[in-house]
Coordinates of C-alpha atoms and ligand atoms in Angstrom, one line a residue:
M5 CA 102.4 177.5 96.2
P6 CA 105.5 179.0 97.8
L7 CA 106.1 178.2 101.4
K8 CA 105.3 181.2 103.7
D9 CA 105.7 179.8 107.2
K10 CA 108.6 182.0 108.3
S11 CA 107.1 185.2 106.9
K12 CA 103.8 184.4 108.5
S13 CA 105.4 183.8 111.9
L14 CA 107.5 187.0 111.7
F15 CA 104.4 189.0 110.7
E16 CA 102.5 187.6 113.7
Q17 CA 105.3 188.9 115.9
A18 CA 105.7 192.2 114.1
I19 CA 102.0 193.0 114.3
N20 CA 102.3 193.2 118.1
L21 CA 105.4 195.3 118.0
I22 CA 105.1 197.6 115.1
P23 CA 102.0 199.5 113.9
G24 CA 100.4 197.2 111.3
G25 CA 103.6 195.1 111.4
V26 CA 105.5 197.2 109.0
N27 CA 107.6 200.4 109.0
S28 CA 106.0 201.9 105.9
P29 CA 102.4 201.2 105.0
V30 CA 102.9 200.2 101.3
R31 CA 104.9 197.1 102.5
A32 CA 101.7 195.6 104.0
F33 CA 99.8 193.7 101.5
K34 CA 96.6 195.4 102.5
A35 CA 95.5 196.4 99.0
V36 CA 96.0 193.0 97.5
G37 CA 95.1 190.6 100.4
G38 CA 97.5 188.3 102.3
D39 CA 100.5 189.0 104.5
P40 CA 103.8 190.7 103.6
L41 CA 106.8 188.6 102.7
F42 CA 109.8 189.1 105.0
I43 CA 112.9 189.6 102.9
R44 CA 116.2 188.0 103.8
S45 CA 118.5 189.1 100.9
A46 CA 118.6 190.1 97.3
K47 CA 121.1 189.9 94.5
G48 CA 120.9 191.4 91.0
P49 CA 117.4 190.8 89.6
Y50 CA 116.3 188.5 92.5
M51 CA 115.0 188.8 96.0
F52 CA 114.9 186.0 98.5
D53 CA 112.4 185.8 101.4
E54 CA 112.9 184.2 104.8
D55 CA 111.3 181.0 103.6
G56 CA 113.9 180.7 100.8
N57 CA 111.6 181.6 97.9
K58 CA 113.2 183.4 95.0
Y59 CA 111.4 186.3 93.2
I60 CA 112.2 188.3 90.1
E61 CA 112.2 191.9 91.5
L62 CA 110.1 194.6 89.9
I63 CA 109.9 196.9 92.9
N64 CA 113.6 197.5 93.5
S65 CA 113.2 199.1 96.9
W66 CA 110.5 201.4 95.2
G67 CA 113.1 202.7 92.8
P68 CA 116.6 203.0 94.3
M69 CA 118.1 199.8 93.0
I70 CA 118.3 200.8 89.4
L71 CA 121.4 198.6 88.9
G72 CA 119.8 195.6 90.7
H73 CA 120.6 194.5 94.2
A74 CA 123.9 194.3 96.0
H75 CA 125.9 195.8 93.2
E76 CA 129.6 195.1 94.0
M77 CA 130.7 198.7 93.3
I78 CA 128.3 200.1 95.9
E79 CA 129.1 197.4 98.4
E80 CA 132.8 198.2 98.1
A81 CA 132.1 201.9 98.6
V82 CA 130.0 201.3 101.7
V83 CA 132.5 198.9 103.3
K84 CA 135.4 201.4 102.7
A85 CA 133.4 204.2 104.3
L86 CA 132.2 202.1 107.2
K87 CA 135.8 201.5 108.3
R88 CA 136.4 205.2 108.7
S89 CA 133.4 205.4 111.2
P90 CA 129.8 205.6 110.3
S91 CA 129.3 209.2 111.2
F92 CA 131.2 212.4 112.1
G93 CA 128.8 215.3 112.2
G94 CA 131.4 217.4 110.3
P95 CA 131.7 218.0 106.6
T96 CA 133.4 215.5 104.4
A97 CA 135.1 215.3 101.0
A98 CA 132.3 212.9 99.8
E99 CA 129.7 215.6 100.3
V100 CA 131.6 218.0 98.0
R101 CA 132.0 215.3 95.4
I102 CA 128.4 214.3 95.4
A103 CA 127.2 217.9 95.3
E104 CA 129.5 218.5 92.3
L105 CA 128.1 215.4 90.5
I106 CA 124.4 216.2 91.2
I107 CA 125.0 219.8 89.8
H108 CA 126.7 218.4 86.8
M109 CA 124.0 215.8 86.1
V110 CA 120.7 217.7 86.9
P111 CA 120.3 220.6 84.5
S112 CA 118.5 223.1 86.8
I113 CA 120.5 222.6 90.0
E114 CA 123.2 225.1 90.8
K115 CA 123.4 224.4 94.6
V116 CA 122.2 221.4 96.5
R117 CA 121.5 220.5 100.2
M118 CA 121.6 216.8 101.3
V119 CA 118.9 215.4 103.6
N120 CA 117.9 211.9 104.7
S121 CA 114.7 211.1 102.8
G122 CA 112.5 212.3 100.0
T123 CA 110.0 213.5 102.6
E124 CA 112.6 215.7 104.2
A125 CA 113.5 217.1 100.7
T126 CA 110.0 218.1 99.8
M127 CA 109.2 219.5 103.2
S128 CA 112.4 221.6 103.1
A129 CA 111.7 222.7 99.5
I130 CA 108.3 224.2 100.2
R131 CA 109.6 225.9 103.4
L132 CA 112.3 227.4 101.2
A133 CA 109.8 228.5 98.5
R134 CA 107.6 230.1 101.2
G135 CA 110.5 231.8 102.8
F136 CA 111.8 233.1 99.5
T137 CA 108.5 234.4 98.2
G138 CA 106.9 235.4 101.5
K139 CA 103.7 233.6 100.4
D140 CA 102.0 230.7 102.1
K141 CA 100.0 228.6 99.7
I142 CA 101.1 225.7 97.5
I143 CA 99.5 223.9 94.6
K144 CA 99.8 220.2 94.3
F145 CA 98.2 217.6 92.1
E146 CA 95.7 215.0 92.9
G147 CA 97.3 211.6 93.0
C148 CA 100.9 212.9 93.4
Y149 CA 102.8 211.8 96.4
H150 CA 105.4 214.0 97.9
G151 CA 106.2 212.1 101.1
H152 CA 104.3 212.3 104.4
G153 CA 104.8 216.0 105.3
D154 CA 101.6 217.6 106.6
S155 CA 101.2 220.0 103.7
F156 CA 101.1 217.1 101.2
L157 CA 98.6 214.8 102.8
I158 CA 95.7 216.6 101.3
A159 CA 93.0 215.0 99.1
A160 CA 91.3 217.1 96.4
G161 CA 87.7 217.9 96.8
S162 CA 85.4 217.4 93.8
G163 CA 85.6 221.0 92.5
V164 CA 88.8 222.2 91.1
A165 CA 88.9 225.2 93.5
T166 CA 88.0 223.2 96.6
M167 CA 90.0 224.0 99.6
G168 CA 92.1 221.1 100.8
T169 CA 90.7 218.7 103.5
P170 CA 93.3 216.7 105.4
D171 CA 93.8 213.1 104.1
S172 CA 95.0 212.1 107.5
P173 CA 93.9 212.9 111.1
G174 CA 96.6 215.1 112.7
V175 CA 97.0 217.4 109.8
T176 CA 95.5 220.8 110.9
R177 CA 92.9 222.7 109.1
G178 CA 95.3 225.6 108.8
T179 CA 97.9 223.5 107.0
A180 CA 95.2 221.9 104.8
N181 CA 93.9 225.4 103.8
D182 CA 97.3 226.4 102.5
T183 CA 97.4 223.4 100.1
L184 CA 95.4 223.8 96.9
T185 CA 94.9 220.8 94.6
A186 CA 94.3 220.4 90.9
P187 CA 93.9 217.4 88.7
Y188 CA 97.1 216.2 87.0
N189 CA 97.4 217.3 83.4
D190 CA 94.7 220.0 83.9
L191 CA 96.4 223.4 83.2
E192 CA 93.1 225.3 83.2
S193 CA 92.4 224.2 86.8
V194 CA 95.8 225.5 87.8
R195 CA 95.2 228.8 86.1
K196 CA 91.9 229.2 88.0
L197 CA 93.5 228.4 91.3
I198 CA 96.2 231.0 90.8
D199 CA 93.6 233.6 89.8
R200 CA 91.5 232.9 92.8
N201 CA 94.5 233.1 95.1
E202 CA 96.4 235.9 93.3
G203 CA 99.5 236.9 95.2
E204 CA 99.2 234.0 97.7
V205 CA 100.8 231.0 95.9
A206 CA 104.4 230.4 96.8
A207 CA 105.0 227.2 94.9
I208 CA 103.6 224.6 92.5
I209 CA 105.0 221.1 93.3
I210 CA 104.6 218.2 90.9
E211 CA 105.9 214.8 89.9
P212 CA 107.0 215.7 86.3
V213 CA 106.1 212.1 85.5
A214 CA 103.8 210.8 88.2
G215 CA 104.7 207.5 89.7
N216 CA 102.5 207.4 92.8
M217 CA 99.1 206.8 91.1
G218 CA 100.7 204.3 88.8
C219 CA 102.9 205.7 86.0
V220 CA 101.1 208.7 84.5
L221 CA 102.8 210.9 81.9
P222 CA 102.5 214.7 81.5
K223 CA 100.5 215.7 78.4
E224 CA 102.3 217.6 75.7
G225 CA 102.7 221.2 76.8
F226 CA 101.5 220.6 80.4
L227 CA 104.9 221.1 82.1
A228 CA 105.8 224.0 79.8
G229 CA 102.4 225.6 80.7
L230 CA 103.2 225.3 84.4
R231 CA 106.6 226.8 83.8
Q232 CA 104.9 229.8 82.1
L233 CA 102.3 230.2 84.8
C234 CA 105.0 230.2 87.5
D235 CA 107.0 232.8 85.5
D236 CA 104.0 235.0 85.0
H237 CA 103.0 235.0 88.7
G238 CA 106.3 234.8 90.6
I239 CA 105.6 231.3 91.7
I240 CA 108.4 228.8 92.4
L241 CA 108.1 225.6 90.3
I242 CA 109.2 222.5 92.2
F243 CA 109.8 219.3 90.3
D244 CA 109.6 216.4 92.8
E245 CA 112.1 214.1 91.1
V246 CA 112.5 211.7 94.1
M247 CA 111.3 208.9 91.8
T248 CA 112.2 210.2 88.3
G249 CA 115.6 211.7 89.2
F250 CA 118.5 209.6 87.8
R251 CA 115.8 207.1 86.6
L252 CA 114.5 208.5 83.4
A253 CA 117.8 210.1 82.4
K254 CA 121.0 211.3 84.1
G255 CA 119.2 214.6 84.6
G256 CA 115.8 213.1 85.4
A257 CA 112.4 214.2 83.8
Q258 CA 113.6 217.8 83.5
E259 CA 116.2 216.6 81.0
V260 CA 113.8 214.4 79.1
F261 CA 111.1 217.1 78.8
G262 CA 113.5 220.1 78.6
I263 CA 111.7 222.1 81.3
H264 CA 113.7 223.6 84.1
P265 CA 112.1 224.0 87.5
D266 CA 113.3 226.5 90.1
L267 CA 113.8 223.7 92.7
T268 CA 114.2 220.0 92.4
T269 CA 113.7 217.4 95.1
L270 CA 115.6 214.1 94.9
G271 CA 115.7 210.8 96.8
K272 CA 115.7 207.1 96.2
I273 CA 118.4 206.4 93.5
I274 CA 120.5 209.2 94.9
G275 CA 121.4 207.1 97.9
G276 CA 122.2 203.9 96.1
G277 CA 119.9 202.1 98.7
M278 CA 120.9 204.2 101.7
P279 CA 118.5 206.8 103.2
V280 CA 119.3 209.9 101.3
G281 CA 117.4 212.9 99.9
A282 CA 118.4 216.2 98.5
Y283 CA 116.9 219.5 97.3
G284 CA 118.5 222.0 95.0
G285 CA 118.1 224.6 92.3
N286 CA 118.7 228.1 91.5
K287 CA 121.6 229.7 93.4
E288 CA 119.7 232.7 94.5
I289 CA 116.9 230.7 96.1
M290 CA 119.3 228.0 97.6
D291 CA 121.3 230.7 99.2
C292 CA 118.3 231.5 101.4
V293 CA 118.9 228.2 103.2
S294 CA 120.7 228.4 106.6
P295 CA 123.5 229.1 107.4
A296 CA 123.8 231.1 104.1
G297 CA 120.4 232.5 104.6
P298 CA 117.4 232.7 107.0
V299 CA 115.4 229.6 106.1
Y300 CA 116.3 227.1 108.7
Q301 CA 116.9 223.5 107.8
A302 CA 119.3 221.0 109.5
G303 CA 120.1 217.4 110.1
T304 CA 122.4 215.5 112.5
L305 CA 122.9 212.7 110.0
S306 CA 122.6 214.7 106.8
G307 CA 125.4 213.9 104.3
N308 CA 126.2 210.8 106.3
P309 CA 129.5 209.4 105.1
I310 CA 128.3 205.9 104.4
A311 CA 125.1 207.2 102.6
M312 CA 127.2 209.6 100.6
S313 CA 129.7 206.9 99.6
A314 CA 126.9 204.7 98.3
G315 CA 125.2 207.6 96.5
L316 CA 128.5 208.7 95.0
A317 CA 129.2 205.2 93.7
M318 CA 125.7 205.0 92.2
L319 CA 125.7 208.5 90.6
S320 CA 129.3 208.1 89.3
Y321 CA 128.3 204.8 87.6
L322 CA 125.2 206.4 86.0
N323 CA 127.2 209.5 84.9
D324 CA 130.0 207.4 83.4
N325 CA 127.8 204.8 81.6
D326 CA 125.8 206.6 79.0
D327 CA 124.2 203.5 77.6
T328 CA 122.4 202.6 80.8
Y329 CA 119.2 204.5 80.0
A330 CA 119.0 203.2 76.5
Q331 CA 119.4 199.7 77.8
L332 CA 116.7 200.2 80.4
D333 CA 114.4 201.7 77.8
R334 CA 115.0 198.7 75.4
M335 CA 114.3 196.1 78.1
T336 CA 111.2 197.8 79.5
K337 CA 109.9 198.3 75.9
K338 CA 110.3 194.6 75.4
I339 CA 108.3 193.9 78.5
E340 CA 105.6 196.4 77.4
N341 CA 105.4 194.8 74.0
G342 CA 105.0 191.4 75.6
F343 CA 102.3 192.6 77.9
R344 CA 100.5 194.2 75.0
S345 CA 100.5 191.1 72.9
N346 CA 99.3 189.1 76.0
L347 CA 96.4 191.4 76.4
K348 CA 95.6 191.2 72.8
S349 CA 95.6 187.4 72.9
I350 CA 93.0 187.4 75.7
G351 CA 90.9 190.2 74.1
K352 CA 91.5 192.8 76.8
D353 CA 92.4 196.4 76.1
Y354 CA 93.8 197.4 79.4
T355 CA 95.9 200.5 79.6
I356 CA 99.7 200.4 79.8
N357 CA 101.6 203.6 80.6
R358 CA 105.4 203.6 80.2
I359 CA 108.3 205.9 80.0
G360 CA 111.9 204.6 80.2
S361 CA 112.1 202.0 82.9
M362 CA 108.8 203.0 84.6
I363 CA 105.8 201.0 83.6
S364 CA 102.2 200.4 84.9
L365 CA 99.5 198.0 83.8
F366 CA 96.2 199.5 84.7
F367 CA 93.2 197.2 84.9
T368 CA 91.0 199.6 83.0
E369 CA 90.3 200.2 79.4
K370 CA 90.2 203.9 79.9
D371 CA 93.2 206.2 79.1
V372 CA 95.0 207.0 82.4
T373 CA 96.0 210.6 82.5
D374 CA 95.1 211.6 86.1
F375 CA 94.1 210.2 89.4
D376 CA 90.4 210.0 88.5
S377 CA 91.1 207.9 85.4
A378 CA 93.6 205.8 87.4
K379 CA 90.9 205.0 89.9
T380 CA 88.7 203.5 87.2
S381 CA 91.1 200.5 87.5
D382 CA 89.6 197.3 88.9
A383 CA 91.6 197.1 92.2
E384 CA 90.2 193.7 93.2
L385 CA 91.3 192.2 89.9
F386 CA 94.7 193.8 90.3
G387 CA 94.9 192.2 93.8
R388 CA 94.4 188.8 92.2
Y389 CA 96.9 189.6 89.5
F390 CA 99.5 190.5 92.1
N391 CA 99.0 187.2 93.9
A392 CA 99.0 185.2 90.7
M393 CA 102.4 186.8 89.7
L394 CA 103.8 186.2 93.1
E395 CA 103.0 182.5 92.9
R396 CA 104.9 182.4 89.7
G397 CA 107.9 184.1 91.3
V398 CA 107.5 187.6 90.0
Y399 CA 107.2 190.3 92.7
V400 CA 105.3 193.4 91.4
A401 CA 104.3 196.3 93.7
P402 CA 101.4 195.3 95.9
S403 CA 99.2 198.2 94.7
Q404 CA 97.6 199.2 91.4
F405 CA 98.7 202.7 92.1
E406 CA 102.4 202.1 91.9
S407 CA 104.8 202.0 89.0
L408 CA 107.1 199.1 88.3
F409 CA 110.8 199.8 88.2
I410 CA 113.0 197.8 85.8
S411 CA 116.7 197.4 86.8
T412 CA 119.7 196.9 84.6
A413 CA 120.0 193.4 86.2
I414 CA 117.0 192.3 84.1
D415 CA 118.2 190.6 80.9
E416 CA 116.3 189.3 77.9
A417 CA 115.7 185.8 79.4
I418 CA 114.3 187.3 82.6
A419 CA 112.2 189.8 80.6
D420 CA 110.7 186.8 78.7
Q421 CA 110.0 185.1 82.0
I422 CA 108.1 188.2 83.2
V423 CA 106.0 188.3 80.1
E424 CA 105.2 184.6 80.3
S425 CA 104.2 184.9 83.9
N426 CA 102.0 187.9 83.0
L427 CA 100.2 185.8 80.4
K428 CA 99.7 182.9 82.8
S429 CA 98.5 185.2 85.5
L430 CA 96.0 186.9 83.3
H431 CA 94.6 183.5 82.3
T432 CA 94.3 182.6 86.0
I433 CA 92.4 185.7 87.0
L434 CA 90.2 186.3 84.0
Ligands
PLP1 C1 109.1 208.2 97.4 C2 108.7 209.5 97.1 C3 108.8 210.6 98.1 C4 109.1 210.3 99.5 O1 110.4 209.8 99.7 P1 110.7 209.1 101.1 O2 112.2 208.8 101.0 O3 109.9 207.8 101.1 O4 110.4 210.0 102.2 C5 108.5 211.8 97.7 N1 108.2 212.1 96.4 C6 108.1 211.2 95.5 C7 107.8 211.6 94.1 C8 108.3 209.9 95.8 O5 108.2 208.9 94.9

């Protein structure tokens, strides 16, 4: 059993100072039992907690650390920028360079605006879609997370055409009524929603590969079907690539699936670990953003020079090193194969979803293609699995409904260790 005294003591202090003791809910170990570990440092594939325990890292800051932790190249860029002052509030060369690079890498982006988080990117993107189309409603998918903006905190009702009900107190009825929800991978539901709300839908927003109900892939033809519906009805298609952007390919899921959205939201990897988000797309639409156009959006620290330097270093690396994605795919495939043979050896047919370096092991024998099927997973069993892995020094996300992220710092030997811990953990809990 790893020692947890310091983490425990810090959490006892934190709980009296910070709501729930954490600054973002997923960091609490609520879904899996136990208290969160307080992290002291991380390097490459490993993270170290305040008690000195070492863990193989499969969260990677929920996605950003695709090259592993504390990569020298990013560290150098940040230190260099820091010495020129952490912030100016005026435009910088780094902002021009990163915009140029994003537009080069992401197929559908012609102009881009930098913000400070994925949440800000999605909030701004739907305001822009509404401003551009003059329509109010949006369609989102059950189980997709788009940050904590009011419009996105809506749970689906049981019927496909059910009006949204707020998922959180504080979201007004009015806002909820403007968000329509459909099951992921269900094109027919989307068609019905559009028909029932003809002329009122400004945008469809989707994770082109879902990562926030565990990893769930779009079915063949689903994204193309959405593209067609949007074209037919004058609706803006927004790909929320905060998670998939620069992770599945240089150009994200839109490159992998060959479907071009009108707007794309980005975050996570784009900041190399610093708080950065962005939204971009078609020139005509983006030129509606102030000060070029009337849709207001601003930010005191947007395009912050330190954040831009880290992001620029990260994106330049990914742009220049073509083999990165093939390498990530190979290593994650190895882990997938290992998990599959472990499951076989213990006679369980649990579902594994994977694309590139995103992978989820669902504790259900049903196919997972949407939120309802994801929820057939045995969450209690997952909780025990999480803790069993942690005891063996492997840190997976503390929720069944998260994807794991493999970084380039994970080599063959570490992958073997992960697979071995998986087998031992499965034996412990079953
Ligand atoms: C993480 C995430 C967000 C929110 O980004 P934050 O930086 O946490 O605000 C939005 N959309 C998707 C798909 C995400 O994975």
